[in-house]
């Protein structure tokens, strides 16, 4: 089952303490909830960072069988990689989340919406005047999926056991710079968290540290902006304290991602760093108490 709740956060000075007050009843009707998820889940959380070249695509399946795709890389190559982590007969994805409207994040989502039946789409108000952004908007409209505009403090229940907390953006992103508008989420199952950052820059990371403090702690961190030096602030890395740090980037990309200073920073911190450019699809499994890499 998938449910949306909204929380209002208040910070108290520099202590990073916040009070959560629930405001909203379930976002979906009971009929919709009953139709989501599938019975193919093996009882573990699966988080797969897909090798889509120079871009982001993250496939999640919860222990309750709810499927979430965060971004889709730059092109139709995402279909090939998704087919490796979903049953060949499965043509439904419960939720698609587009972190921001850059081609390397939503280009492949155009093809996903053309191939799969998607129930819900999560995005922000931020738009681009590019052809791929227009194509995504058209496919979103044609899909007939329910669209939800993400706001910080919203908590999405992906079945009975897994939650997705939206940490950013905190307001209407219509006039924001694209990367700054990225949806940042923390995926939580039991005692295990994944911090998924889109292309959020240093300024957003520093805001998150001030706002959420130690609640950012996560076992796995998807490095912002493909490992660019425009992301992964020291303060953010220290607060998240990841055991694993994942770079989603293309081999020999023209941007030089990931930047060496980011690699050095992560290694010096003691995290294991992995890169889809060299490791291919990177798949984590969790039982809620431990997280491990699938062989």
PDB file of N, CA, C and O in Angstrom, residues 50-53 56-59 69 71-88 90-93 96 106-118 139 143 281:
ATOM      1  N   UNK A  50      20.893   1.879 -11.339  1.00  0.00           N
ATOM      2  CA  UNK A  50      20.994   1.307 -12.679  1.00  0.00           C
ATOM      3  C   UNK A  50      22.063   1.996 -13.510  1.00  0.00           C
ATOM      4  O   UNK A  50      22.236   3.224 -13.445  1.00  0.00           O
ATOM      5  N   UNK A  51      22.751   1.210 -14.303  1.00  0.00           N
ATOM      6  CA  UNK A  51      23.799   1.716 -15.191  1.00  0.00           C
ATOM      7  C   UNK A  51      23.146   2.256 -16.464  1.00  0.00           C
ATOM      8  O   UNK A  51      22.919   1.521 -17.419  1.00  0.00           O
ATOM      9  N   UNK A  52      22.847   3.551 -16.452  1.00  0.00           N
ATOM     10  CA  UNK A  52      22.168   4.179 -17.597  1.00  0.00           C
ATOM     11  C   UNK A  52      23.073   5.204 -18.278  1.00  0.00           C
ATOM     12  O   UNK A  52      22.597   6.119 -18.948  1.00  0.00           O
ATOM     13  N   UNK A  53      24.390   5.049 -18.117  1.00  0.00           N
ATOM     14  CA  UNK A  53      25.303   6.025 -18.689  1.00  0.00           C
ATOM     15  C   UNK A  53      25.371   7.262 -17.834  1.00  0.00           C
ATOM     16  O   UNK A  53      25.260   7.204 -16.602  1.00  0.00           O
ATOM     17  N   UNK A  56      20.964   9.401 -13.959  1.00  0.00           N
ATOM     18  CA  UNK A  56      20.502   8.721 -12.748  1.00  0.00           C
ATOM     19  C   UNK A  56      19.282   7.874 -13.051  1.00  0.00           C
ATOM     20  O   UNK A  56      18.396   8.298 -13.808  1.00  0.00           O
ATOM     21  N   UNK A  57      19.210   6.702 -12.444  1.00  0.00           N
ATOM     22  CA  UNK A  57      18.007   5.881 -12.443  1.00  0.00           C
ATOM     23  C   UNK A  57      18.134   4.903 -11.280  1.00  0.00           C
ATOM     24  O   UNK A  57      19.120   4.160 -11.193  1.00  0.00           O
ATOM     25  N   UNK A  58      17.155   4.925 -10.390  1.00  0.00           N
ATOM     26  CA  UNK A  58      17.187   4.087  -9.192  1.00  0.00           C
ATOM     27  C   UNK A  58      15.865   3.336  -9.098  1.00  0.00           C
ATOM     28  O   UNK A  58      14.797   3.947  -9.023  1.00  0.00           O
ATOM     29  N   UNK A  59      15.946   2.012  -9.087  1.00  0.00           N
ATOM     30  CA  UNK A  59      14.755   1.167  -8.976  1.00  0.00           C
ATOM     31  C   UNK A  59      14.654   0.637  -7.553  1.00  0.00           C
ATOM     32  O   UNK A  59      15.621   0.108  -7.000  1.00  0.00           O
ATOM     33  N   UNK A  69      10.410   3.960  -9.230  1.00  0.00           N
ATOM     34  CA  UNK A  69      11.541   4.305 -10.086  1.00  0.00           C
ATOM     35  C   UNK A  69      11.838   5.784  -9.913  1.00  0.00           C
ATOM     36  O   UNK A  69      10.985   6.636 -10.169  1.00  0.00           O
ATOM     37  N   UNK A  71      13.910   8.701 -11.326  1.00  0.00           N
ATOM     38  CA  UNK A  71      14.623   9.131 -12.530  1.00  0.00           C
ATOM     39  C   UNK A  71      14.792   7.978 -13.524  1.00  0.00           C
ATOM     40  O   UNK A  71      14.562   6.811 -13.199  1.00  0.00           O
ATOM     41  N   UNK A  72      15.198   8.338 -14.746  1.00  0.00           N
ATOM     42  CA  UNK A  72      15.260   7.320 -15.794  1.00  0.00           C
ATOM     43  C   UNK A  72      16.440   7.438 -16.731  1.00  0.00           C
ATOM     44  O   UNK A  72      16.424   6.844 -17.809  1.00  0.00           O
ATOM     45  N   UNK A  73      17.470   8.208 -16.316  1.00  0.00           N
ATOM     46  CA  UNK A  73      18.616   8.353 -17.194  1.00  0.00           C
ATOM     47  C   UNK A  73      18.286   9.176 -18.434  1.00  0.00           C
ATOM     48  O   UNK A  73      17.191   9.725 -18.564  1.00  0.00           O
ATOM     49  N   UNK A  74      19.223   9.257 -19.383  1.00  0.00           N
ATOM     50  CA  UNK A  74      19.066  10.170 -20.519  1.00  0.00           C
ATOM     51  C   UNK A  74      18.244   9.653 -21.682  1.00  0.00           C
ATOM     52  O   UNK A  74      17.804  10.431 -22.525  1.00  0.00           O
ATOM     53  N   UNK A  75      18.038   8.320 -21.759  1.00  0.00           N
ATOM     54  CA  UNK A  75      17.419   7.787 -22.979  1.00  0.00           C
ATOM     55  C   UNK A  75      16.769   6.433 -22.722  1.00  0.00           C
ATOM     56  O   UNK A  75      16.654   5.982 -21.566  1.00  0.00           O
ATOM     57  N   UNK A  76      16.391   5.763 -23.813  1.00  0.00           N
ATOM     58  CA  UNK A  76      15.658   4.493 -23.716  1.00  0.00           C
ATOM     59  C   UNK A  76      16.492   3.353 -23.148  1.00  0.00           C
ATOM     60  O   UNK A  76      15.952   2.273 -22.885  1.00  0.00           O
ATOM     61  N   UNK A  77      17.774   3.566 -22.925  1.00  0.00           N
ATOM     62  CA  UNK A  77      18.608   2.530 -22.325  1.00  0.00           C
ATOM     63  C   UNK A  77      18.107   2.078 -20.973  1.00  0.00           C
ATOM     64  O   UNK A  77      18.391   0.957 -20.532  1.00  0.00           O
ATOM     65  N   UNK A  78      17.323   2.916 -20.309  1.00  0.00           N
ATOM     66  CA  UNK A  78      16.782   2.536 -19.008  1.00  0.00           C
ATOM     67  C   UNK A  78      15.858   1.329 -19.114  1.00  0.00           C
ATOM     68  O   UNK A  78      15.757   0.522 -18.174  1.00  0.00           O
ATOM     69  N   UNK A  79      15.203   1.162 -20.255  1.00  0.00           N
ATOM     70  CA  UNK A  79      14.302   0.016 -20.417  1.00  0.00           C
ATOM     71  C   UNK A  79      15.071  -1.299 -20.306  1.00  0.00           C
ATOM     72  O   UNK A  79      14.595  -2.266 -19.705  1.00  0.00           O
ATOM     73  N   UNK A  80      16.253  -1.330 -20.876  1.00  0.00           N
ATOM     74  CA  UNK A  80      17.078  -2.539 -20.808  1.00  0.00           C
ATOM     75  C   UNK A  80      17.466  -2.848 -19.368  1.00  0.00           C
ATOM     76  O   UNK A  80      17.394  -4.001 -18.914  1.00  0.00           O
ATOM     77  N   UNK A  81      17.856  -1.819 -18.617  1.00  0.00           N
ATOM     78  CA  UNK A  81      18.315  -2.041 -17.253  1.00  0.00           C
ATOM     79  C   UNK A  81      17.164  -2.365 -16.309  1.00  0.00           C
ATOM     80  O   UNK A  81      17.308  -3.210 -15.423  1.00  0.00           O
ATOM     81  N   UNK A  82      16.028  -1.714 -16.503  1.00  0.00           N
ATOM     82  CA  UNK A  82      14.855  -2.025 -15.674  1.00  0.00           C
ATOM     83  C   UNK A  82      14.423  -3.467 -15.892  1.00  0.00           C
ATOM     84  O   UNK A  82      14.015  -4.160 -14.948  1.00  0.00           O
ATOM     85  N   UNK A  83      14.536  -3.935 -17.123  1.00  0.00           N
ATOM     86  CA  UNK A  83      14.129  -5.317 -17.420  1.00  0.00           C
ATOM     87  C   UNK A  83      15.003  -6.340 -16.698  1.00  0.00           C
ATOM     88  O   UNK A  83      14.606  -7.495 -16.547  1.00  0.00           O
ATOM     89  N   UNK A  84      16.170  -5.933 -16.227  1.00  0.00           N
ATOM     90  CA  UNK A  84      17.055  -6.840 -15.497  1.00  0.00           C
ATOM     91  C   UNK A  84      16.660  -6.981 -14.034  1.00  0.00           C
ATOM     92  O   UNK A  84      17.072  -7.936 -13.370  1.00  0.00           O
ATOM     93  N   UNK A  85      15.878  -6.034 -13.532  1.00  0.00           N
ATOM     94  CA  UNK A  85      15.503  -6.068 -12.117  1.00  0.00           C
ATOM     95  C   UNK A  85      14.002  -6.250 -11.907  1.00  0.00           C
ATOM     96  O   UNK A  85      13.545  -6.333 -10.764  1.00  0.00           O
ATOM     97  N   UNK A  86      13.237  -6.303 -12.992  1.00  0.00           N
ATOM     98  CA  UNK A  86      11.801  -6.575 -12.922  1.00  0.00           C
ATOM     99  C   UNK A  86      11.487  -7.834 -13.708  1.00  0.00           C
ATOM    100  O   UNK A  86      12.168  -8.130 -14.697  1.00  0.00           O
ATOM    101  N   UNK A  87      10.475  -8.595 -13.324  1.00  0.00           N
ATOM    102  CA  UNK A  87      10.070  -9.760 -14.106  1.00  0.00           C
ATOM    103  C   UNK A  87       9.681  -9.329 -15.524  1.00  0.00           C
ATOM    104  O   UNK A  87       9.106  -8.257 -15.722  1.00  0.00           O
ATOM    105  N   UNK A  88       9.987 -10.160 -16.519  1.00  0.00           N
ATOM    106  CA  UNK A  88       9.741  -9.790 -17.909  1.00  0.00           C
ATOM    107  C   UNK A  88       8.264  -9.543 -18.185  1.00  0.00           C
ATOM    108  O   UNK A  88       7.907  -8.777 -19.088  1.00  0.00           O
ATOM    109  N   UNK A  90       6.118  -8.184 -16.082  1.00  0.00           N
ATOM    110  CA  UNK A  90       5.595  -7.079 -15.283  1.00  0.00           C
ATOM    111  C   UNK A  90       5.616  -5.792 -16.105  1.00  0.00           C
ATOM    112  O   UNK A  90       6.683  -5.317 -16.500  1.00  0.00           O
ATOM    113  N   UNK A  91       4.473  -5.198 -16.348  1.00  0.00           N
ATOM    114  CA  UNK A  91       4.386  -3.959 -17.116  1.00  0.00           C
ATOM    115  C   UNK A  91       3.756  -2.828 -16.300  1.00  0.00           C
ATOM    116  O   UNK A  91       3.194  -1.905 -16.862  1.00  0.00           O
ATOM    117  N   UNK A  92       3.887  -2.930 -14.975  1.00  0.00           N
ATOM    118  CA  UNK A  92       3.344  -1.888 -14.108  1.00  0.00           C
ATOM    119  C   UNK A  92       4.430  -1.411 -13.141  1.00  0.00           C
ATOM    120  O   UNK A  92       5.173  -2.215 -12.585  1.00  0.00           O
ATOM    121  N   UNK A  93       4.507  -0.100 -12.951  1.00  0.00           N
ATOM    122  CA  UNK A  93       5.357   0.505 -11.936  1.00  0.00           C
ATOM    123  C   UNK A  93       4.454   1.399 -11.090  1.00  0.00           C
ATOM    124  O   UNK A  93       3.725   2.231 -11.626  1.00  0.00           O
ATOM    125  N   UNK A  96       6.583   6.666 -10.157  1.00  0.00           N
ATOM    126  CA  UNK A  96       7.748   7.242 -10.827  1.00  0.00           C
ATOM    127  C   UNK A  96       8.011   8.607 -10.201  1.00  0.00           C
ATOM    128  O   UNK A  96       7.095   9.422 -10.072  1.00  0.00           O
ATOM    129  N   UNK A 106      15.298  12.684 -16.796  1.00  0.00           N
ATOM    130  CA  UNK A 106      13.931  12.378 -17.258  1.00  0.00           C
ATOM    131  C   UNK A 106      13.857  11.885 -18.694  1.00  0.00           C
ATOM    132  O   UNK A 106      12.793  11.455 -19.132  1.00  0.00           O
ATOM    133  N   UNK A 107      14.980  11.919 -19.422  1.00  0.00           N
ATOM    134  CA  UNK A 107      14.936  11.462 -20.815  1.00  0.00           C
ATOM    135  C   UNK A 107      14.393  10.053 -20.936  1.00  0.00           C
ATOM    136  O   UNK A 107      13.516   9.767 -21.758  1.00  0.00           O
ATOM    137  N   UNK A 108      14.887   9.142 -20.101  1.00  0.00           N
ATOM    138  CA  UNK A 108      14.426   7.759 -20.134  1.00  0.00           C
ATOM    139  C   UNK A 108      13.045   7.554 -19.557  1.00  0.00           C
ATOM    140  O   UNK A 108      12.376   6.557 -19.867  1.00  0.00           O
ATOM    141  N   UNK A 109      12.577   8.509 -18.736  1.00  0.00           N
ATOM    142  CA  UNK A 109      11.231   8.382 -18.180  1.00  0.00           C
ATOM    143  C   UNK A 109      10.163   8.524 -19.259  1.00  0.00           C
ATOM    144  O   UNK A 109       9.061   7.989 -19.113  1.00  0.00           O
ATOM    145  N   UNK A 110      10.491   9.239 -20.338  1.00  0.00           N
ATOM    146  CA  UNK A 110       9.566   9.321 -21.470  1.00  0.00           C
ATOM    147  C   UNK A 110       9.294   7.920 -22.001  1.00  0.00           C
ATOM    148  O   UNK A 110       8.149   7.537 -22.280  1.00  0.00           O
ATOM    149  N   UNK A 111      10.355   7.107 -22.114  1.00  0.00           N
ATOM    150  CA  UNK A 111      10.215   5.732 -22.611  1.00  0.00           C
ATOM    151  C   UNK A 111       9.546   4.829 -21.580  1.00  0.00           C
ATOM    152  O   UNK A 111       8.775   3.930 -21.932  1.00  0.00           O
ATOM    153  N   UNK A 112       9.842   5.069 -20.305  1.00  0.00           N
ATOM    154  CA  UNK A 112       9.196   4.293 -19.236  1.00  0.00           C
ATOM    155  C   UNK A 112       7.686   4.496 -19.274  1.00  0.00           C
ATOM    156  O   UNK A 112       6.901   3.536 -19.197  1.00  0.00           O
ATOM    157  N   UNK A 113       7.250   5.735 -19.414  1.00  0.00           N
ATOM    158  CA  UNK A 113       5.812   6.017 -19.455  1.00  0.00           C
ATOM    159  C   UNK A 113       5.168   5.439 -20.708  1.00  0.00           C
ATOM    160  O   UNK A 113       3.969   5.124 -20.707  1.00  0.00           O
ATOM    161  N   UNK A 114       5.959   5.276 -21.759  1.00  0.00           N
ATOM    162  CA  UNK A 114       5.441   4.662 -22.971  1.00  0.00           C
ATOM    163  C   UNK A 114       5.330   3.149 -22.874  1.00  0.00           C
ATOM    164  O   UNK A 114       4.464   2.543 -23.522  1.00  0.00           O
ATOM    165  N   UNK A 115       6.170   2.522 -22.058  1.00  0.00           N
ATOM    166  CA  UNK A 115       6.215   1.058 -21.957  1.00  0.00           C
ATOM    167  C   UNK A 115       5.413   0.517 -20.774  1.00  0.00           C
ATOM    168  O   UNK A 115       4.797  -0.547 -20.874  1.00  0.00           O
ATOM    169  N   UNK A 116       5.436   1.230 -19.656  1.00  0.00           N
ATOM    170  CA  UNK A 116       4.830   0.716 -18.426  1.00  0.00           C
ATOM    171  C   UNK A 116       3.586   1.504 -18.032  1.00  0.00           C
ATOM    172  O   UNK A 116       3.471   2.698 -18.319  1.00  0.00           O
ATOM    173  N   UNK A 117       2.690   0.823 -17.343  1.00  0.00           N
ATOM    174  CA  UNK A 117       1.537   1.487 -16.738  1.00  0.00           C
ATOM    175  C   UNK A 117       1.974   2.019 -15.382  1.00  0.00           C
ATOM    176  O   UNK A 117       2.344   1.253 -14.494  1.00  0.00           O
ATOM    177  N   UNK A 118       1.946   3.325 -15.231  1.00  0.00           N
ATOM    178  CA  UNK A 118       2.411   3.981 -14.007  1.00  0.00           C
ATOM    179  C   UNK A 118       1.215   4.554 -13.264  1.00  0.00           C
ATOM    180  O   UNK A 118       0.381   5.253 -13.853  1.00  0.00           O
ATOM    181  N   UNK A 139       3.798  12.905 -22.135  1.00  0.00           N
ATOM    182  CA  UNK A 139       3.614  11.515 -21.729  1.00  0.00           C
ATOM    183  C   UNK A 139       2.955  11.430 -20.356  1.00  0.00           C
ATOM    184  O   UNK A 139       2.141  10.542 -20.100  1.00  0.00           O
ATOM    185  N   UNK A 143      -0.473   9.505 -19.870  1.00  0.00           N
ATOM    186  CA  UNK A 143      -0.430   8.313 -19.029  1.00  0.00           C
ATOM    187  C   UNK A 143      -1.700   8.177 -18.178  1.00  0.00           C
ATOM    188  O   UNK A 143      -2.161   7.068 -17.909  1.00  0.00           O
ATOM    189  N   UNK A 281      25.213  -2.196 -12.850  1.00  0.00           N
ATOM    190  CA  UNK A 281      24.106  -2.049 -11.906  1.00  0.00           C
ATOM    191  C   UNK A 281      24.575  -2.395 -10.497  1.00  0.00           C
ATOM    192  O   UNK A 281      25.202  -3.440 -10.284  1.00  0.00           O
TER     193      UNK A 281
END
